[in-house]
Coordinates of C-alpha atoms in Angstrom, one line a residue:
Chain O
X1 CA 14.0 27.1 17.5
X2 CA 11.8 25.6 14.8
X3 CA 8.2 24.5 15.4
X4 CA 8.1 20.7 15.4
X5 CA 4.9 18.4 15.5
X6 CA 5.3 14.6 16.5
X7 CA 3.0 12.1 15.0
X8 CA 1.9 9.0 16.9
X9 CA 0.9 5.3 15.9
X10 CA 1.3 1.7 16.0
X11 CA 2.7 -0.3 13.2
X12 CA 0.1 -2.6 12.0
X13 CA 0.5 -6.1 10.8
X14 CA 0.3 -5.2 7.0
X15 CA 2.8 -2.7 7.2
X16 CA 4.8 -5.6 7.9
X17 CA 6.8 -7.8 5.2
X18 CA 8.2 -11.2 5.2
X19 CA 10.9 -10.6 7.2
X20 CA 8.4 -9.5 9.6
X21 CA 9.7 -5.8 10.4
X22 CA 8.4 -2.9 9.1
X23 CA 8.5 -3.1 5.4
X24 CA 11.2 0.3 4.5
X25 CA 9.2 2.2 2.0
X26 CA 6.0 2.4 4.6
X27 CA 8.5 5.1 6.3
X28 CA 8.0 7.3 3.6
X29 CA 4.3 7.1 3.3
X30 CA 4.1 7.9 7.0
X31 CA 7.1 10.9 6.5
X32 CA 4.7 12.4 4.2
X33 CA 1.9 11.9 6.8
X34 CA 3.3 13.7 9.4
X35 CA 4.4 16.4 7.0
X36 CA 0.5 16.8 6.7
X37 CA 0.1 16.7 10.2
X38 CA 2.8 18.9 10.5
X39 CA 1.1 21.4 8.0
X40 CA -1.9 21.5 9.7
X41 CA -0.4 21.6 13.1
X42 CA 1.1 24.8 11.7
X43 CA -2.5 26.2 10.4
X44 CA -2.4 25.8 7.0
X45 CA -5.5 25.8 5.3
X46 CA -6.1 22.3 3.3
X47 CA -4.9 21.6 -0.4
X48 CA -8.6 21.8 -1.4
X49 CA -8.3 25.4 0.3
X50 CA -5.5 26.3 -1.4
X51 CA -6.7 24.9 -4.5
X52 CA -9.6 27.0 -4.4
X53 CA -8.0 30.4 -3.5
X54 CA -4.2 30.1 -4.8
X55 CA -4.3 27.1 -7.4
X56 CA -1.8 25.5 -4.7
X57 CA -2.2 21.7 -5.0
X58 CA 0.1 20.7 -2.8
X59 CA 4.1 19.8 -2.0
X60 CA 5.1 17.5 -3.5
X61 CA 8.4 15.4 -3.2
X62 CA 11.8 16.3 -5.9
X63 CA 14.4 15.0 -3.6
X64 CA 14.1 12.1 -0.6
X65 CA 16.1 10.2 1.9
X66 CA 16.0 8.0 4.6
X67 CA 18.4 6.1 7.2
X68 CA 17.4 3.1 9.0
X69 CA 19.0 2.4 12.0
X70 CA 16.9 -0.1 14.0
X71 CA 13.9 -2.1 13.0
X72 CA 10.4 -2.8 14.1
X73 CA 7.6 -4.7 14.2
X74 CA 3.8 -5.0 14.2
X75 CA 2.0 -4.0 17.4
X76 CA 5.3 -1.7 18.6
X77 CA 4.0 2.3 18.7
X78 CA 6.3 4.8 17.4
X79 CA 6.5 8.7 16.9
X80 CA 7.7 10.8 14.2
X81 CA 9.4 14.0 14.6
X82 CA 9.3 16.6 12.2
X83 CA 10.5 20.0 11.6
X84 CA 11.4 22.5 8.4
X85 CA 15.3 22.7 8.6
X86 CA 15.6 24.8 5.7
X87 CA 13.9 27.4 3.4
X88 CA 14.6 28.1 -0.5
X89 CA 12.8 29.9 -2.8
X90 CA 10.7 27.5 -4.4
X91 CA 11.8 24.6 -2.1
X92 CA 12.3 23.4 2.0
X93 CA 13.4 20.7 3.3
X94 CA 11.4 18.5 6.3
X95 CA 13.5 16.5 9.1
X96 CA 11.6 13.2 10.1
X97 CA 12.8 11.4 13.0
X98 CA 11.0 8.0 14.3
X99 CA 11.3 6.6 17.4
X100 CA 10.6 3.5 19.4
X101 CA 10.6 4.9 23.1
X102 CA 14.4 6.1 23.0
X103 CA 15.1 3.8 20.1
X104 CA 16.1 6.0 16.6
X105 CA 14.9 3.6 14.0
X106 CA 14.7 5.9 10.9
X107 CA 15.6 9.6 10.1
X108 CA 14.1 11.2 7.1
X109 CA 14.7 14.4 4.9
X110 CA 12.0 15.3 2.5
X111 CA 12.8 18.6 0.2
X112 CA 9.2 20.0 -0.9
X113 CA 8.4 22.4 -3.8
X114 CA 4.8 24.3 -3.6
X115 CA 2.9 23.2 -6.9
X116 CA 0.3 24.5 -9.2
X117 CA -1.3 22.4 -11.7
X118 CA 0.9 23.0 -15.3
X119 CA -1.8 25.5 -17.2
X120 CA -0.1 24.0 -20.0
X121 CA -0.9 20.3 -19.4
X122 CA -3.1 19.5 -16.7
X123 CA -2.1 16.1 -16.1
X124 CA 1.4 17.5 -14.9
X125 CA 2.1 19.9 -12.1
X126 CA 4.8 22.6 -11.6
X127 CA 6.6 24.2 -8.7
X128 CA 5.7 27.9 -8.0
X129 CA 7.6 30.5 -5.2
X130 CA 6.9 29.6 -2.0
X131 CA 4.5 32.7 -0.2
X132 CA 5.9 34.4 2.9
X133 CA 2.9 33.9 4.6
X134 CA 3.1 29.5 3.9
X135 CA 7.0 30.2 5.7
X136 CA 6.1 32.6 8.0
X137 CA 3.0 29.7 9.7
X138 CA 5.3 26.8 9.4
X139 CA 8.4 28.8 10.6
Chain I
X1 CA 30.5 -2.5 -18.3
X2 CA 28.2 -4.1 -14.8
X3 CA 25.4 -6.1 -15.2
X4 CA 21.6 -4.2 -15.7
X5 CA 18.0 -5.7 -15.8
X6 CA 14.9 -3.7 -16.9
X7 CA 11.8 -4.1 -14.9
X8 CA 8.7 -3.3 -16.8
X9 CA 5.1 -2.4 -15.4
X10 CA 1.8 -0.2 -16.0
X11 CA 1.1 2.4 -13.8
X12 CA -2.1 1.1 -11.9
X13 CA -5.4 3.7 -10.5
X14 CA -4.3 3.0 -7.1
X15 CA -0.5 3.8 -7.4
X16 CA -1.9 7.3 -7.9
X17 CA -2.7 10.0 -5.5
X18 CA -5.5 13.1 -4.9
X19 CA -3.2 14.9 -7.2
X20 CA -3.9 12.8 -9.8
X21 CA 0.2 11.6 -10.0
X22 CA 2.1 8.3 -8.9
X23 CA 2.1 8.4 -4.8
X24 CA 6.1 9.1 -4.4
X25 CA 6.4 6.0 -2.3
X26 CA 5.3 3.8 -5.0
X27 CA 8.4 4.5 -6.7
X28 CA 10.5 3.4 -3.6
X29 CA 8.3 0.5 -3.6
X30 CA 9.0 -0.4 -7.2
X31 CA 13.1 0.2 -7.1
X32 CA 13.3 -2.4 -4.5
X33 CA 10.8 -5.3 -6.4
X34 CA 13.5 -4.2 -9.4
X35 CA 16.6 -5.1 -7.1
X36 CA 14.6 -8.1 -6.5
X37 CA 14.0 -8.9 -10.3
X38 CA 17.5 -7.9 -10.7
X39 CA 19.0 -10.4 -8.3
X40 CA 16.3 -13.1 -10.1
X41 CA 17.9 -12.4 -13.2
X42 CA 21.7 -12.7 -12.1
X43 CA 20.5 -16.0 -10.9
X44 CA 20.6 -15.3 -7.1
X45 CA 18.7 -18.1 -5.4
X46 CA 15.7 -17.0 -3.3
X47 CA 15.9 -16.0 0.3
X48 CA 13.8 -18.9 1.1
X49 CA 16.8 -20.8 -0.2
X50 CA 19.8 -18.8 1.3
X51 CA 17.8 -18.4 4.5
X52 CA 18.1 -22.6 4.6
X53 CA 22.0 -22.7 3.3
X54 CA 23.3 -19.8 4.8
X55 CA 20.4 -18.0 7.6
X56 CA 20.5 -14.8 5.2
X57 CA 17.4 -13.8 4.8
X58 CA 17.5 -10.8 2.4
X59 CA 19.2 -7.4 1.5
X60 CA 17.4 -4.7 3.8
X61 CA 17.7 -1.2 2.8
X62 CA 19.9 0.9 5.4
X63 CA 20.0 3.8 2.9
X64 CA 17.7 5.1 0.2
X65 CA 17.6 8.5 -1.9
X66 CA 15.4 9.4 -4.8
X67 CA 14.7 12.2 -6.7
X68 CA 11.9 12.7 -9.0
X69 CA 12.2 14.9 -12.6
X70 CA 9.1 14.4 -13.9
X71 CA 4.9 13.2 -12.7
X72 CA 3.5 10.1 -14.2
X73 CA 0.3 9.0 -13.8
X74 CA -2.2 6.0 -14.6
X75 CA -2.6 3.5 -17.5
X76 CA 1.3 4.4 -17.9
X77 CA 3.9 2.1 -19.1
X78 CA 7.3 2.8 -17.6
X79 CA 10.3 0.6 -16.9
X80 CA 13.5 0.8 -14.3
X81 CA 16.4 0.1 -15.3
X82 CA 18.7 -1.6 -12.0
X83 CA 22.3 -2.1 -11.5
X84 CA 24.8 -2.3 -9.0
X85 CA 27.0 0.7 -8.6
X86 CA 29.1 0.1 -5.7
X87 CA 30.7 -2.9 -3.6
X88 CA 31.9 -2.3 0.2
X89 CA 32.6 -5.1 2.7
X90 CA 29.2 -5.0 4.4
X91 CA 26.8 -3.1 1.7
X92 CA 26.4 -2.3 -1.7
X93 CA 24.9 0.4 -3.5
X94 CA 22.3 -0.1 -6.3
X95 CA 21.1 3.0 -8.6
X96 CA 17.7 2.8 -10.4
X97 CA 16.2 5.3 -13.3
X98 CA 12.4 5.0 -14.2
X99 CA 11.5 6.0 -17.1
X100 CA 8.5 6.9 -19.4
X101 CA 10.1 6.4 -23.2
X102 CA 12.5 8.9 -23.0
X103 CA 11.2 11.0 -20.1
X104 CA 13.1 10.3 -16.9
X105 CA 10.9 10.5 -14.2
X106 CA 13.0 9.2 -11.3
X107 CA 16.5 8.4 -10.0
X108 CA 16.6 6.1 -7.3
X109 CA 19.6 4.9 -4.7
X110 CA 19.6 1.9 -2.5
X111 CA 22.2 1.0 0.1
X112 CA 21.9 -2.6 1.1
X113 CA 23.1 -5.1 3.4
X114 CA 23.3 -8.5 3.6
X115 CA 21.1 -9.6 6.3
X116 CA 20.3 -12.4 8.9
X117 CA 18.4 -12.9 12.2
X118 CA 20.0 -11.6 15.3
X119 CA 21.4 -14.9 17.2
X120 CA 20.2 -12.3 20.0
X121 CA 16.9 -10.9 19.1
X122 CA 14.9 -12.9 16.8
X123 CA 12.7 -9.9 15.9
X124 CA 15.8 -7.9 15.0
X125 CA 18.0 -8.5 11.6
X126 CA 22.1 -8.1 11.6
X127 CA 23.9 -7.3 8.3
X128 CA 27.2 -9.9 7.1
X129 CA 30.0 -9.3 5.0
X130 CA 29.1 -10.3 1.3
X131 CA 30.5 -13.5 -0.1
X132 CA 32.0 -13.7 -2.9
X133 CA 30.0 -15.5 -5.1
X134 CA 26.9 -13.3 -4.7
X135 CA 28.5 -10.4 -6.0
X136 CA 30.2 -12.2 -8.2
X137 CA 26.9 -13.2 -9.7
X138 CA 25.5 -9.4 -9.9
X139 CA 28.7 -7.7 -10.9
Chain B
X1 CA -23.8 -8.9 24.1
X2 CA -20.8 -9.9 22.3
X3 CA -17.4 -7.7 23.3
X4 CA -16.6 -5.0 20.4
X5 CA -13.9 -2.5 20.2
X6 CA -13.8 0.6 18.4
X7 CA -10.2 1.5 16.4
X8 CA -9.4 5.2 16.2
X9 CA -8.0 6.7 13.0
X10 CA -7.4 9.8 10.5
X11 CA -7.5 9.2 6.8
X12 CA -4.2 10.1 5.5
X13 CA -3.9 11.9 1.5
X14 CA -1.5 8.3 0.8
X15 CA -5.1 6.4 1.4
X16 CA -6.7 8.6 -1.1
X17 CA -6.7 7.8 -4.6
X18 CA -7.7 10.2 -8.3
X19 CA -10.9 10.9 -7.4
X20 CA -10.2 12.3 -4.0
X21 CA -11.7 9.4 -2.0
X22 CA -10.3 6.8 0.3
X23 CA -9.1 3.9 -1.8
X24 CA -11.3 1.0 -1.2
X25 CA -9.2 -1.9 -0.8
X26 CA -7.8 0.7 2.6
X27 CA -11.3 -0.3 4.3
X28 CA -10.0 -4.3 3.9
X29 CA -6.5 -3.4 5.5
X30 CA -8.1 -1.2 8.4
X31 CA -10.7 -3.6 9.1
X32 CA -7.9 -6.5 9.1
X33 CA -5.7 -4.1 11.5
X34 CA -9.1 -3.3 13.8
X35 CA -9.4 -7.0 13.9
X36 CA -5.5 -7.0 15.7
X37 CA -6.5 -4.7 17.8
X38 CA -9.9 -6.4 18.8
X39 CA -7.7 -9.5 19.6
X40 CA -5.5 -7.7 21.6
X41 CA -7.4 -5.8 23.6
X42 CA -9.3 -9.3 24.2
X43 CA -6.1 -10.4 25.8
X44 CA -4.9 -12.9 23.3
X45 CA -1.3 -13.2 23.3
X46 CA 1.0 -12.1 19.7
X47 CA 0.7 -14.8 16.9
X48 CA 4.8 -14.4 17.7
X49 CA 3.8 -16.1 21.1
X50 CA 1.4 -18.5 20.2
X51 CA 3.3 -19.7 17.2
X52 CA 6.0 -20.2 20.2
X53 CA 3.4 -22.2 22.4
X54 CA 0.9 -23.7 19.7
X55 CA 2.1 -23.5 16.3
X56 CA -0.6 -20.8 15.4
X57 CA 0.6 -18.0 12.8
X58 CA -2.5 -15.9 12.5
X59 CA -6.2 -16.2 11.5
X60 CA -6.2 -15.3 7.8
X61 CA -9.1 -14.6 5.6
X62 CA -11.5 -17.1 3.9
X63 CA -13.9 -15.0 2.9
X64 CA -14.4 -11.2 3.0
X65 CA -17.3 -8.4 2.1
X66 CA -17.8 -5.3 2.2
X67 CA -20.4 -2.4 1.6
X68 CA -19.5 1.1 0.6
X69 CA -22.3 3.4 1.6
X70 CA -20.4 7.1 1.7
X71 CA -17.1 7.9 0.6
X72 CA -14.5 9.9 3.0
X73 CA -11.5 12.0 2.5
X74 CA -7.9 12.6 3.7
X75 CA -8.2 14.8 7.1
X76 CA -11.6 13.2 8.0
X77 CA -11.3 11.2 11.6
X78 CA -12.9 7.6 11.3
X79 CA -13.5 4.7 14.0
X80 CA -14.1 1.2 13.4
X81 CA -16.6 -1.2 15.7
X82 CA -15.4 -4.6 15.1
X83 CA -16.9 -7.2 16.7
X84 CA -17.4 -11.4 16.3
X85 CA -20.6 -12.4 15.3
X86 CA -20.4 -15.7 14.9
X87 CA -18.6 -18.3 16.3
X88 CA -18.4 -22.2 13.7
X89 CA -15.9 -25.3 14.7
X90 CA -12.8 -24.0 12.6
X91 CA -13.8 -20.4 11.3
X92 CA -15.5 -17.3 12.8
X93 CA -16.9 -14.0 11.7
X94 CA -15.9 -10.2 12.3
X95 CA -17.8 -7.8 12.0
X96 CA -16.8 -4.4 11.1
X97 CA -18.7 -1.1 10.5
X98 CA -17.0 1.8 9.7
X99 CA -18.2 5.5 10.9
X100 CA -17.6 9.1 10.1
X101 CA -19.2 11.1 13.8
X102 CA -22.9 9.5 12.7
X103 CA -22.4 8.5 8.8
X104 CA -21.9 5.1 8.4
X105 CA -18.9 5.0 5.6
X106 CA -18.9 1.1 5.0
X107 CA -19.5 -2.1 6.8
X108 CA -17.5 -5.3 6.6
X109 CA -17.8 -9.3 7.0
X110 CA -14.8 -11.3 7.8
X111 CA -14.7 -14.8 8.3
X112 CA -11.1 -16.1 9.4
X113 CA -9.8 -19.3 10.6
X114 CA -7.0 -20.1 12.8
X115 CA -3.9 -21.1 11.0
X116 CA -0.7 -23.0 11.4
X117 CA 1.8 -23.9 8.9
X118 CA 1.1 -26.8 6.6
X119 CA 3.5 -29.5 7.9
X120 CA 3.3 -30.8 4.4
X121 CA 4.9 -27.4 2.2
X122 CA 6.0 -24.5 4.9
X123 CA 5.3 -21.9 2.4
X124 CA 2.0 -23.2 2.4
X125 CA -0.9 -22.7 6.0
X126 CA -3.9 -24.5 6.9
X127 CA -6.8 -24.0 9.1
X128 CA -6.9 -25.5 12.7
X129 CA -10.0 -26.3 15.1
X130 CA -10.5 -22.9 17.0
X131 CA -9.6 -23.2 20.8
X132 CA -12.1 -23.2 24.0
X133 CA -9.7 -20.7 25.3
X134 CA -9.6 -18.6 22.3
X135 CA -12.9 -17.9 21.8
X136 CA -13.8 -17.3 25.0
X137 CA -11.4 -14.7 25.3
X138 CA -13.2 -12.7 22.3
X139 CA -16.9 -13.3 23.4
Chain M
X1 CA -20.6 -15.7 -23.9
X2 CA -19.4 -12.9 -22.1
X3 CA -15.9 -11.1 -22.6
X4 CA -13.2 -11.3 -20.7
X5 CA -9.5 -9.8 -20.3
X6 CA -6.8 -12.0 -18.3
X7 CA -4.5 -9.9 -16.6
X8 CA -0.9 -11.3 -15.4
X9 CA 1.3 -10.0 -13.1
X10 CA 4.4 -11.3 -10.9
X11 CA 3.9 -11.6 -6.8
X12 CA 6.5 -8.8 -5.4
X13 CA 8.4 -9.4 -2.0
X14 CA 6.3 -6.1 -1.1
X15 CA 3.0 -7.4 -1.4
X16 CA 3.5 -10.3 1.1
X17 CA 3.1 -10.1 5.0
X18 CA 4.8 -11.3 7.6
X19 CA 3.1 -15.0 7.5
X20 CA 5.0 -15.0 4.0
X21 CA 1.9 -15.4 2.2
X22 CA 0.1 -12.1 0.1
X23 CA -1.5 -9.9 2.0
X24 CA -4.8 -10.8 0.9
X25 CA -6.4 -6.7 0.5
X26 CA -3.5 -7.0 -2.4
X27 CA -6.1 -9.0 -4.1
X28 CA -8.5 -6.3 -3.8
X29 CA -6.0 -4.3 -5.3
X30 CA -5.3 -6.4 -8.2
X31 CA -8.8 -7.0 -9.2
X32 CA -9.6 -3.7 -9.5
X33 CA -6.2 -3.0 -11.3
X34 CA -7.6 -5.9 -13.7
X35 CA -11.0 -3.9 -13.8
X36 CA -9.6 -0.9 -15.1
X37 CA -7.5 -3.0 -17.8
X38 CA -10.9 -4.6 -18.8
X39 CA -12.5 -1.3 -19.7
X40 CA -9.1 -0.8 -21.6
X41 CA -8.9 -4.0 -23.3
X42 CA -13.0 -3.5 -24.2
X43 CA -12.0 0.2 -26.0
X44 CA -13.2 2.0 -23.0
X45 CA -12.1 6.0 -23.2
X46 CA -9.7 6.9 -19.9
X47 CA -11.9 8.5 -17.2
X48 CA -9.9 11.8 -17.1
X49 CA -12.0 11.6 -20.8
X50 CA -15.4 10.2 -19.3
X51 CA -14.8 13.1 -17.0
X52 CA -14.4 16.0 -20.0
X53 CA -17.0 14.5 -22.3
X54 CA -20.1 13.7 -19.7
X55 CA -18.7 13.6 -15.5
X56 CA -18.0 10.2 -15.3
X57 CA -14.9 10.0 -13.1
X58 CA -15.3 6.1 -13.0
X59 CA -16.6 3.2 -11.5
X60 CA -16.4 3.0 -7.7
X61 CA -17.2 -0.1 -5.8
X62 CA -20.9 -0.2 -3.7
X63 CA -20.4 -3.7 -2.6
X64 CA -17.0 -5.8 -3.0
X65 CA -16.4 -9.5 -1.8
X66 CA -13.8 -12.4 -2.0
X67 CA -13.0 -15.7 -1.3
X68 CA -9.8 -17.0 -0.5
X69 CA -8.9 -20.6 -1.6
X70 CA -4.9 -21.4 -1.8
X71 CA -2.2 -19.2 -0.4
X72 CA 0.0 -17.7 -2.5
X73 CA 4.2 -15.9 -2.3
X74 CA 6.6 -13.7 -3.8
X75 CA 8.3 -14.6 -6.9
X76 CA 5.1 -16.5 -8.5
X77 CA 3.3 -15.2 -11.6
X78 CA -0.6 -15.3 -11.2
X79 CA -3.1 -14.1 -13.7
X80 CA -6.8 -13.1 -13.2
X81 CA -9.2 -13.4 -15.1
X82 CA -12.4 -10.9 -15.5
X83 CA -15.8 -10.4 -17.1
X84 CA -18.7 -8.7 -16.4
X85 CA -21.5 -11.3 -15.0
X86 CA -24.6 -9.3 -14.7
X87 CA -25.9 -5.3 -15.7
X88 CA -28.9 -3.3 -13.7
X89 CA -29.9 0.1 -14.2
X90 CA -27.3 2.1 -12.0
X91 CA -24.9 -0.8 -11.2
X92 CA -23.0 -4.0 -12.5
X93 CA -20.7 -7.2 -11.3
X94 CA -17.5 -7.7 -12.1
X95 CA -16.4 -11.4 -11.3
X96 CA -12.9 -12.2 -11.0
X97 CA -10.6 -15.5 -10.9
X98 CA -6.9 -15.4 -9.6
X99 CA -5.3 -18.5 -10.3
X100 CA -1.1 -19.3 -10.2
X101 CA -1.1 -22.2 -13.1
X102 CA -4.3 -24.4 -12.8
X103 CA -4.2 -23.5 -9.0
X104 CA -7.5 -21.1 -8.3
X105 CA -5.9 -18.7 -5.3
X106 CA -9.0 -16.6 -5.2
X107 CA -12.2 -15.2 -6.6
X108 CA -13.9 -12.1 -6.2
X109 CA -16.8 -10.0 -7.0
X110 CA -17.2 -6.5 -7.3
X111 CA -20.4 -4.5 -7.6
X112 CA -19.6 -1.0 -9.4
X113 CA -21.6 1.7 -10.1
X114 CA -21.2 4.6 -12.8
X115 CA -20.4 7.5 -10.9
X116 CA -20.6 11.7 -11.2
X117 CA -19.0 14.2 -8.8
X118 CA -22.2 15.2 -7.0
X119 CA -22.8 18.9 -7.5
X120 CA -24.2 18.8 -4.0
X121 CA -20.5 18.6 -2.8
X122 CA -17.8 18.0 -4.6
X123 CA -16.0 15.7 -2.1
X124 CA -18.3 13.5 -2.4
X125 CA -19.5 11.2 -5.8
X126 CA -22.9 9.7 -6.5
X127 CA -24.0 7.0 -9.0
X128 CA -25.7 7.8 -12.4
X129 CA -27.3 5.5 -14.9
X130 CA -25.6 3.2 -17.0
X131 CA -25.7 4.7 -20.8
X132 CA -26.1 1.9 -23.6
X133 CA -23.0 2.0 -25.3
X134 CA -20.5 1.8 -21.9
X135 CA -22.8 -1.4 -21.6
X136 CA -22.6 -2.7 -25.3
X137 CA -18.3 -2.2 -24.9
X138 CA -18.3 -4.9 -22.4
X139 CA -20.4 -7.2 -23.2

């Protein structure tokens, strides 16, 4: 079975929006959060780290989803699941799941590339092979 | 041929991330103020309004994709283009593309209901079937 | 000695902006949400409830400072002391200091009052006299 | 008389809480954003080429404060306006004015400093001189 990591924390009131429920793209910012958590949960060095020894910057998002199913609200604490469900070549996909107590209010599928900064225009970045090693801790 | 709008905006310090590139949830951030400029421009009264006429109080996001082509980063001009691609009973589907000039840098799609406040739960939202005359105004 | 509570966090990469550091305008949110949290674990009840019982929606901002001594980065854990410092007839003052293990990363002044909504335009609030009960609950 | 750069922008549904109102570290936000199109609008070079030609990777905030006069919503077009209002040695003050119409919403005051990567550590940043001509740009 695949290593999972949950991340915990209370919706604050400025995640909030005028409907007062959690406003939808704050789901992504914390998806990405607990695929840092998850990372390091996993022991991988940091993207400074990785910078330093392997030019790695990072994974950054090419393709992302979410369902929402229920809503919430400032003050309510939640978890997020998450898990790799899948492994390319230069690509893998992360399963987010949060949860109110037994509630499901979102599910989220985030598919990552490892980057390196483009040698040929630094302002851009490129996807590289993904290392056995990067698999083999998050496995 | 449906109905489009074109949102326009600079890429601002703080949309940007460590890596030095737009913070992927900005984008899913900036899609939905484009369905709203969207809705604006087909002449859609506010929700302030339609929450007072009819107790809708918005279209909340049950749904949403991206994928992103290409990094962008500050001081950037860019503009999405928004349109409604799909009509069903209880939702709608709305497709966005962001672009830099000619560079694509995202594709964006949103699957929205019609909402109002749960008669049960006044912290929870319920979606409605679509009138008529709202997507008649955005078709 | 006035009551104080101390909010628990980890900077996430999404707070961080270009040059690597915690976005400033982050502090103001965190400060605002370590504010909630002073208030609750104070024991006042939700601004859902006392909108319900008293008409209050909240105790927005008037006025707000802050000092940045030391930046911090994503992965770093931070806590926030927040406590009120000074009690006037309609407003009061938070304060906030926020603290990296012994480095003091930035300190903050709030000064909020307690709201309802302006009978006169809803979209608009104004400030109320501040409660006996209220503020002794927070002293 | 000092220059100044006015920089307008639409409320989005995104940048309001649940009290309907913006969420007021958004102004923090925006008045930085307005900043950075000051140095723009004054002929300033981009700080990824401060960075190249002499380590400047910008201006970060020491000291930062605001005042909060009229609430303001989604769908209304505001405009702030900036100038620099004072120059010292290692530091300066940015004032700002948001106003919606003749309506001032809120004003705000920034104290920035010119700041290098410190070669100490390179997570962290520390404050340099101001050289003449960044000061004779925006006067």
């Amino acid at each position: 079975m695949a290593r999972r990591n949950i991340f915990r924390m209370r919706i604050a009131f400025s995640d909030c929006d005028p409907a007062q429920i959690v406003y939808f793209a704050n789901y992504f910012r914390w998806f990405d959060t607990s695929s840092h958590e998850f990372f390091t949960a996993c022991g991988m060095p940091s993207w400074r780290e990785t910078l330093a020894t392997r030019g790695a910057i990072g994974t950054p998002l090419v393709d992302v989803g979410a369902k929402f199913m229920n809503s919430a609200t400032y003050g309510e604490d939640i978890e997020i699941e998450s898990s790799v469900v899948e492994w390319k070549t230069k690509s893998f996909v992360i399963r987010h799941v949060a949860r109110r107590g037994e509630t499901v209010l979102a599910e989220g599928r985030e598919v990552r590339v490892l980057a390196i900064r483009d040698p040929e225009n630094t302002l851009r970045i490129k996807a590289t092979p993904i290392p056995e090693d990067f698999r083999a801790l998050c496995e």
